[in-house]
């Protein structure tokens, strides 16, 4: 959660991006703790720039957001939907949807 707040500052954002900080944040999407997942999604949103967009909206991330958008948790579902609508292109979402149809295993949804 703290990283989420820190990355609002441009200097911190630049440092996180330069230090390859996106990958560890993406790894947090598989956490069983919903608050950790919510913070990770929000952090990815804050870190998205024209330069980092390819990494923050990579296909595995978009697939996770599609799954999260179906969550019973309204908070997670709504946040994932905002991510998909505001940070991803329709083509990215469609590609992830098509890929998801062919996979049986995915990142589990977080638990409370």
mmCIF file of C-alpha atoms in Angstrom, residues 36-75:
data_model
loop_
_atom_site.group_PDB
_atom_site.id
_atom_site.type_symbol
_atom_site.label_atom_id
_atom_site.label_comp_id
_atom_site.label_asym_id
_atom_site.label_seq_id
_atom_site.Cartn_x
_atom_site.Cartn_y
_atom_site.Cartn_z
ATOM 1 C CA UNK A 36 -2.445 -6.554 -1.505
ATOM 2 C CA UNK A 37 -4.028 -7.224 -4.892
ATOM 3 C CA UNK A 38 -5.999 -3.962 -4.765
ATOM 4 C CA UNK A 39 -2.806 -2.034 -3.951
ATOM 5 C CA UNK A 40 -0.922 -3.800 -6.749
ATOM 6 C CA UNK A 41 -3.603 -2.956 -9.330
ATOM 7 C CA UNK A 42 -3.722 0.663 -8.199
ATOM 8 C CA UNK A 43 0.077 0.886 -8.240
ATOM 9 C CA UNK A 44 0.177 -0.449 -11.805
ATOM 10 C CA UNK A 45 -2.326 2.243 -12.775
ATOM 11 C CA UNK A 46 -0.193 4.958 -11.198
ATOM 12 C CA UNK A 47 2.985 3.627 -12.821
ATOM 13 C CA UNK A 48 1.511 3.482 -16.312
ATOM 14 C CA UNK A 49 3.194 5.960 -18.636
ATOM 15 C CA UNK A 50 3.652 5.876 -22.400
ATOM 16 C CA UNK A 51 7.062 4.297 -21.751
ATOM 17 C CA UNK A 52 5.890 1.717 -19.183
ATOM 18 C CA UNK A 53 2.501 0.862 -20.719
ATOM 19 C CA UNK A 54 3.845 -2.192 -22.551
ATOM 20 C CA UNK A 55 4.975 -3.674 -19.243
ATOM 21 C CA UNK A 56 2.070 -2.589 -17.016
ATOM 22 C CA UNK A 57 -0.506 -3.818 -19.525
ATOM 23 C CA UNK A 58 1.285 -6.976 -20.656
ATOM 24 C CA UNK A 59 -0.947 -9.853 -21.697
ATOM 25 C CA UNK A 60 -0.683 -11.745 -18.362
ATOM 26 C CA UNK A 61 -1.696 -8.573 -16.508
ATOM 27 C CA UNK A 62 -4.706 -8.036 -18.785
ATOM 28 C CA UNK A 63 -5.697 -11.682 -18.269
ATOM 29 C CA UNK A 64 -5.574 -11.151 -14.494
ATOM 30 C CA UNK A 65 -7.709 -8.039 -14.787
ATOM 31 C CA UNK A 66 -10.296 -9.946 -16.800
ATOM 32 C CA UNK A 67 -10.470 -12.570 -14.061
ATOM 33 C CA UNK A 68 -10.582 -9.930 -11.341
ATOM 34 C CA UNK A 69 -13.393 -8.125 -13.163
ATOM 35 C CA UNK A 70 -15.503 -11.250 -12.526
ATOM 36 C CA UNK A 71 -14.725 -11.299 -8.804
ATOM 37 C CA UNK A 72 -17.527 -11.402 -6.252
ATOM 38 C CA UNK A 73 -15.722 -8.529 -4.519
ATOM 39 C CA UNK A 74 -17.259 -5.354 -5.951
ATOM 40 C CA UNK A 75 -14.169 -3.344 -5.046
#
